[in-house]
GROMACS .gro file of C-alpha atoms in nm:
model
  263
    1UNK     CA    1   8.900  11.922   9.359
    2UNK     CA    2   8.962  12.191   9.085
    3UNK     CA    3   8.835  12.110   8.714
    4UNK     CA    4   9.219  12.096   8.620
    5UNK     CA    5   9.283  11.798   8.902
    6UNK     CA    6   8.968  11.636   8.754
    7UNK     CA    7   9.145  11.672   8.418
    8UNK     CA    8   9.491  11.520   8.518
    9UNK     CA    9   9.331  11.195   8.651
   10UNK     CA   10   9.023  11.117   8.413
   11UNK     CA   11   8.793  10.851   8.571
   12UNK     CA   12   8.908  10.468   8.472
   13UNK     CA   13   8.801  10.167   8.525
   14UNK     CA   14   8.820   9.982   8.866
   15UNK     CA   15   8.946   9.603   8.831
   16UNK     CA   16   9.117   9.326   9.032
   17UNK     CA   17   9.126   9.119   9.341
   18UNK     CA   18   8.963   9.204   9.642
   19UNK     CA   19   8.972   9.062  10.034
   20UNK     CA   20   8.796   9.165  10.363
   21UNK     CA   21   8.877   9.032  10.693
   22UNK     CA   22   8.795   9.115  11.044
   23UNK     CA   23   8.951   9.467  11.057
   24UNK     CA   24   9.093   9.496  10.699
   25UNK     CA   25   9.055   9.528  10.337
   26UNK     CA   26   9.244   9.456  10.056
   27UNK     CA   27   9.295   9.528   9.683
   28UNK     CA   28   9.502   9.484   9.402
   29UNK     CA   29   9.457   9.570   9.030
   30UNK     CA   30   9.399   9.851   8.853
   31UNK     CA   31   9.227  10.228   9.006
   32UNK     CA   32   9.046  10.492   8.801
   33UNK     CA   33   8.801  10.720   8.998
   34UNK     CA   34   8.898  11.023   9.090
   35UNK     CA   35   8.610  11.096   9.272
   36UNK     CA   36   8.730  11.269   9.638
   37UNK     CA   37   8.648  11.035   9.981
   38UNK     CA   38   8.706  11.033  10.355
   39UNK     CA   39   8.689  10.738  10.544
   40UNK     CA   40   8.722  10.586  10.902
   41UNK     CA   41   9.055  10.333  10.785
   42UNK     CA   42   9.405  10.403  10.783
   43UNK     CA   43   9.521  10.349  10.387
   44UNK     CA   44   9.834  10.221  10.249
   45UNK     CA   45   9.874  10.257   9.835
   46UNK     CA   46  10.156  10.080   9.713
   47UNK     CA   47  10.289  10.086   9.365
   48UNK     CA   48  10.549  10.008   9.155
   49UNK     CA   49  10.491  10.371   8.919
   50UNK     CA   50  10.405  10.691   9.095
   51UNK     CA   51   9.977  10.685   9.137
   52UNK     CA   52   9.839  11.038   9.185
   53UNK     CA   53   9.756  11.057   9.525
   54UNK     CA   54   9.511  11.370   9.593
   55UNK     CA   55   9.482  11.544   9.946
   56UNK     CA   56   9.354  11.821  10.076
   57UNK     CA   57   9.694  11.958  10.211
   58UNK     CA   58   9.936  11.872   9.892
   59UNK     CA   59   9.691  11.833   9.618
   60UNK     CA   60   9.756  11.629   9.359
   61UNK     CA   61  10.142  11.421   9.373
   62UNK     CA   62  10.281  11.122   9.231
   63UNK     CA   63  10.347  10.843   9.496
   64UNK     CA   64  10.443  10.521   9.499
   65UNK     CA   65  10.385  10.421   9.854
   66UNK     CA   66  10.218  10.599  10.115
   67UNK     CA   67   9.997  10.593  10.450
   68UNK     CA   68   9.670  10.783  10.455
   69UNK     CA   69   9.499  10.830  10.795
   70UNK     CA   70   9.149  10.798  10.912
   71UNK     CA   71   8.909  11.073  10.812
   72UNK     CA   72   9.137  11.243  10.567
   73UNK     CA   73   8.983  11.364  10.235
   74UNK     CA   74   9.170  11.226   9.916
   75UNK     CA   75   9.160  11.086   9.581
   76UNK     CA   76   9.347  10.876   9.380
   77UNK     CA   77   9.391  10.921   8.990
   78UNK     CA   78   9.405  10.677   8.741
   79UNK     CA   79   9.663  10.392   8.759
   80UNK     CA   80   9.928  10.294   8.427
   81UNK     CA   81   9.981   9.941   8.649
   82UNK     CA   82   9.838   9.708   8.893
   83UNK     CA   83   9.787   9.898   9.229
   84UNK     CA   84   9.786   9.746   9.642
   85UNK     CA   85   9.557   9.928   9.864
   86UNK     CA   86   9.496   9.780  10.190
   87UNK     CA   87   9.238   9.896  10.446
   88UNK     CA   88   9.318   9.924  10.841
   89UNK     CA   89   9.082  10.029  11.074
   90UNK     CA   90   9.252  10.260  11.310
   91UNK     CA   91   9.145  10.143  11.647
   92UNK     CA   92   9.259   9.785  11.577
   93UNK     CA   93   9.601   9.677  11.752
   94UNK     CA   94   9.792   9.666  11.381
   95UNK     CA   95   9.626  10.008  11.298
   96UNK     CA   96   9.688  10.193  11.684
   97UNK     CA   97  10.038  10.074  11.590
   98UNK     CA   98  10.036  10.224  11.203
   99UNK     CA   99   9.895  10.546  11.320
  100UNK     CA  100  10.156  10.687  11.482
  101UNK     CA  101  10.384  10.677  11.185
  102UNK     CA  102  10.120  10.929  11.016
  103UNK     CA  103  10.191  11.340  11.013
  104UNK     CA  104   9.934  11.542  10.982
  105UNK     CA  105   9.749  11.277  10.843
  106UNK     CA  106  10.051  11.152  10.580
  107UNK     CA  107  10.334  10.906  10.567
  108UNK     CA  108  10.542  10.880  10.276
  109UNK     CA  109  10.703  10.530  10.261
  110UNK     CA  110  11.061  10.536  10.231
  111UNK     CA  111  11.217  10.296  10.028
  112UNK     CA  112  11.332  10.020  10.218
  113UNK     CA  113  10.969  10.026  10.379
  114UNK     CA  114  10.831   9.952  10.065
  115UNK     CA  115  11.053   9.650  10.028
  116UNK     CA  116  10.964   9.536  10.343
  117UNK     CA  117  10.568   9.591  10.327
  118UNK     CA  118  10.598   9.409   9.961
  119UNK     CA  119  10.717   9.099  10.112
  120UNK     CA  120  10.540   9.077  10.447
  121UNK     CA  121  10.187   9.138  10.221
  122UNK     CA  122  10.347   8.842  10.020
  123UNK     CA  123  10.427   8.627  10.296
  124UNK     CA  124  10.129   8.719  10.519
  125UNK     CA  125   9.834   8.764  10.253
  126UNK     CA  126   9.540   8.625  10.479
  127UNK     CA  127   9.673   8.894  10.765
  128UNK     CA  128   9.777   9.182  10.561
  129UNK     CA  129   9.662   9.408  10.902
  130UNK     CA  130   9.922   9.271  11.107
  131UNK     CA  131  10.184   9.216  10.827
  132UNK     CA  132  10.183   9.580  10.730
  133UNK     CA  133  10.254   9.662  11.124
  134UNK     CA  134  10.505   9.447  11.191
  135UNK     CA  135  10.680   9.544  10.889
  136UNK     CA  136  10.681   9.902  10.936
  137UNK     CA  137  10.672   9.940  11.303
  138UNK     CA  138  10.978   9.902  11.509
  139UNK     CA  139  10.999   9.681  11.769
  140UNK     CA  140  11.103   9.957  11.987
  141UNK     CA  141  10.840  10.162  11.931
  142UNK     CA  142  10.597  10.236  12.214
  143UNK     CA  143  10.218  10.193  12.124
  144UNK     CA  144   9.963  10.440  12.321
  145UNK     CA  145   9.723  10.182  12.510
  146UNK     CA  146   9.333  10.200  12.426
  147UNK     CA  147   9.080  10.317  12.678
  148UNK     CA  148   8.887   9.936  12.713
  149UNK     CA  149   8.565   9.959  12.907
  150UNK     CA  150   8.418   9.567  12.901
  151UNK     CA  151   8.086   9.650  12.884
  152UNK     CA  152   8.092   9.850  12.552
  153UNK     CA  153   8.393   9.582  12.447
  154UNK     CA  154   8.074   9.335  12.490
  155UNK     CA  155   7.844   9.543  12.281
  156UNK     CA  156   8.098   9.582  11.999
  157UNK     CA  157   8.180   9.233  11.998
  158UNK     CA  158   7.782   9.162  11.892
  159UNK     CA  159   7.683   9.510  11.712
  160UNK     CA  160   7.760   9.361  11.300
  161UNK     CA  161   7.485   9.113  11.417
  162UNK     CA  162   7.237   9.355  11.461
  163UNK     CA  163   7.283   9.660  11.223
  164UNK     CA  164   6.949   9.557  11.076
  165UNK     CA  165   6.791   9.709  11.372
  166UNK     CA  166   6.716  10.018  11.500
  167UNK     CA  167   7.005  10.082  11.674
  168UNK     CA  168   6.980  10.386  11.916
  169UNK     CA  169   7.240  10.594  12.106
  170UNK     CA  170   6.984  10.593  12.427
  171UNK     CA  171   6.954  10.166  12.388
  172UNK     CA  172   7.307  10.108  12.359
  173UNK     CA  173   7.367  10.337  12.675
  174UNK     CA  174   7.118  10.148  12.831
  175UNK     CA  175   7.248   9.808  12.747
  176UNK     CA  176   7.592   9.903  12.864
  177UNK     CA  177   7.427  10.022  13.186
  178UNK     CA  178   7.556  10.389  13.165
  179UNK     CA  179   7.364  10.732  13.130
  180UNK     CA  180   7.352  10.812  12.762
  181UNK     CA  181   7.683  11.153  12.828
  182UNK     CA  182   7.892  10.828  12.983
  183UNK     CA  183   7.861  10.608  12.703
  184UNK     CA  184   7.917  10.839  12.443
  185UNK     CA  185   8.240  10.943  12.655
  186UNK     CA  186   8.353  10.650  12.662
  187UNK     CA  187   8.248  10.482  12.351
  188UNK     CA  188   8.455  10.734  12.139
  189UNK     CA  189   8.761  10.732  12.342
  190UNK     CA  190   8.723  10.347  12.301
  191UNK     CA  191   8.660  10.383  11.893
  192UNK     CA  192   8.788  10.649  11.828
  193UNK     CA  193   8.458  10.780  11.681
  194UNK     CA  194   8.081  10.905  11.803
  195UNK     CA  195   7.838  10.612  11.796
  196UNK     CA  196   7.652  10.697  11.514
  197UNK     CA  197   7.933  10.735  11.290
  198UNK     CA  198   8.078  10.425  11.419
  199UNK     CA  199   7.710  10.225  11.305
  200UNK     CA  200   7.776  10.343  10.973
  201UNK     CA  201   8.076  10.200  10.906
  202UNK     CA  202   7.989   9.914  11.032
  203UNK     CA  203   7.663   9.881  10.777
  204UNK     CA  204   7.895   9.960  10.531
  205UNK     CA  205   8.130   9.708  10.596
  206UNK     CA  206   7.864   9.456  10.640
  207UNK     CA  207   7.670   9.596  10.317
  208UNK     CA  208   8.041   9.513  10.106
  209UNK     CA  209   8.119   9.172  10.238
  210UNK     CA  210   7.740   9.088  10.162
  211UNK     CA  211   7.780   9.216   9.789
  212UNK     CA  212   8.132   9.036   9.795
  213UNK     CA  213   7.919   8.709   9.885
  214UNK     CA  214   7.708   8.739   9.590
  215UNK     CA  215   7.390   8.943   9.753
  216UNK     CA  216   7.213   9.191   9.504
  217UNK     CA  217   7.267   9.583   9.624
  218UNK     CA  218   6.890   9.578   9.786
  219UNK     CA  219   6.969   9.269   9.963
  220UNK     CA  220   7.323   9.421  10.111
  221UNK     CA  221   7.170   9.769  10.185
  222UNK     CA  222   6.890   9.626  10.370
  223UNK     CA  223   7.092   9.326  10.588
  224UNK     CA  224   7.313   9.570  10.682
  225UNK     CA  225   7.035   9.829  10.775
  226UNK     CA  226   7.064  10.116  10.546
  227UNK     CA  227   6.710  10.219  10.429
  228UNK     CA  228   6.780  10.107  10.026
  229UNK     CA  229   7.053  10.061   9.734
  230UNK     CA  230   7.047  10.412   9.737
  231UNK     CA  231   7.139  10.515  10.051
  232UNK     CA  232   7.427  10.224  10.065
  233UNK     CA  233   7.530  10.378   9.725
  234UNK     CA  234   7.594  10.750   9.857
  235UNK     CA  235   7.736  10.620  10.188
  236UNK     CA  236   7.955  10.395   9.977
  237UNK     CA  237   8.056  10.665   9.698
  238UNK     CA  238   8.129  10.898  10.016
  239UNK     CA  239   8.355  10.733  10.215
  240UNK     CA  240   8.552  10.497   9.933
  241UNK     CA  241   8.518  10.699   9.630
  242UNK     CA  242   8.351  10.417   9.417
  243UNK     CA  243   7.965  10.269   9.435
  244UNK     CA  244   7.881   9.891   9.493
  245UNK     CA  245   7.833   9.833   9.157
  246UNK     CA  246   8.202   9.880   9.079
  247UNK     CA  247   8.232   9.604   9.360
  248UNK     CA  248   7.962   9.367   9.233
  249UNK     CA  249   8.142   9.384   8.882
  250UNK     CA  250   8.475   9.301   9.051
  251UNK     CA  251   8.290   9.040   9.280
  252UNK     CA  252   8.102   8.847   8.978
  253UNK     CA  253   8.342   8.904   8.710
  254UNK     CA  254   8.627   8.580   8.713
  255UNK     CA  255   8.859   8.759   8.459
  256UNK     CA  256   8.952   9.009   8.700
  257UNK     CA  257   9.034   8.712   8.923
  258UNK     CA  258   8.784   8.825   9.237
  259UNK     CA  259   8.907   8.664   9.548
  260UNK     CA  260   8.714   8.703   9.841
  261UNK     CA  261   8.845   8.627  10.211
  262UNK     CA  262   8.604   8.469  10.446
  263UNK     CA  263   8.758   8.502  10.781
   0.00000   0.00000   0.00000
């Protein structure tokens, strides 16, 4: 981002209530670090006053509600009011079904949508994944299938369980019983993503709900199989924008009413 971006939308302070579930995250209180981020979810921001939403295509704008895809670099600025982000990972059957509302990466919510998204997320708050679909996704519209292979199905189903490994490319293709060119074939058109891109998110998820349960940075970073705090910092800070710490304050501070979600 230019200086004069970084100007418009001085860092603030993060606060609020947070949630993870099995294939989602959610916030809501108030943003404040510019700081630019990619990361593997599909993002919705929802506000009542216009945030500053930074991409690389439109730069800086003021937006009340809108989708941004998987992998796509951007930044919020600092918030006036209380903020909803929620988190989709793409490959998931709510966020196959999101994703195709997206343009180049960007959907800009209309507003009837953001009517509708306010009160399914009110009405649905332990399933904010599927309640943000349903919402916003006719039921008309056609969603593209995903390319399911069982065997690598069965690894995913058991891969949070063992991030603390060593996890290989070459001993995953060999669990799955496929030459290591197959599996990465057909892990990625099963993902979305190469596997080793894939692992890290997956620490990183697991390193957050840890800290969200009360574990010290070390103790996240190393259940989840990064090599320190350190590393689980960067990774964090690179693909949300903010480090654990902001999310331990959050997690052990009960005036910014933490909630955590333990599905």
């Amino acid at each position: 981002m230019s200086d004069d971006a970084q100007k418009r939308s001085a860092p603030g302070v993060w606060h609020g209530q947070v949630r993870m579930g099995l294939g989602w995250g959610w916030f809501q209180g108030a943003v404040g670090d510019p700081a630019a981020h990619a990361h593997y979810a599909i993002q919705l921001v929802l506000s009542d006053r216009p945030v500053p939403v930074w991409t690389t295509s439109d730069g800086w704008q003021p937006r009340c509600a809108v989708l941004l895809g998987p992998s796509l670099m951007h930044a919020l600025g600092r918030s006036d009011g209380a903020v909803t982000l929620v988190y989709l990972e793409p490959d998931s059957g709510a966020g196959r079904r999101i994703r195709q509302l997206l343009r180049n990466g960007v959907a800009e919510l209309t507003h009837a949508q953001q009517v509708a998204c306010r009160a399914a997320l009110a009405a649905r708050p332990q399933a904010p994944d599927e309640a943000l679909a349903d919402s916003l996704v006719p039921n008309g519209l056609v969603v593209a299938g995903r390319c399911i292979d069982p065997r690598i199905d069965a690894l995913l189903d058991g891969i949070d369980a063992r991030l603390d490994e060593a996890i290989s490319t070459a001993r995953l293709a060999a669990t799955a019983g496929m030459s290591i060119s197959h599996f990465q074939h057909r892990f990625r058109a099963q993902t979305g993503m190469p596997v080793r891109p894939y692992l890290r998110w997956r620490r990183l998820l697991g390193a957050m709900q840890a800290v969200l349960s009360g574990a010290s940075l070390t103790d996240a970073a190393l259940q989840a199989g990064f090599a320190d705090a350190a590393h689980f910092t960067r990774t964090m800070r690179r693909h949300f924008g903010i480090t654990p710490r902001t999310l331990a304050v959050m997690a052990a501070s009960a005036d910014r009413r933490f909630v955590q979600d333990a599905s």
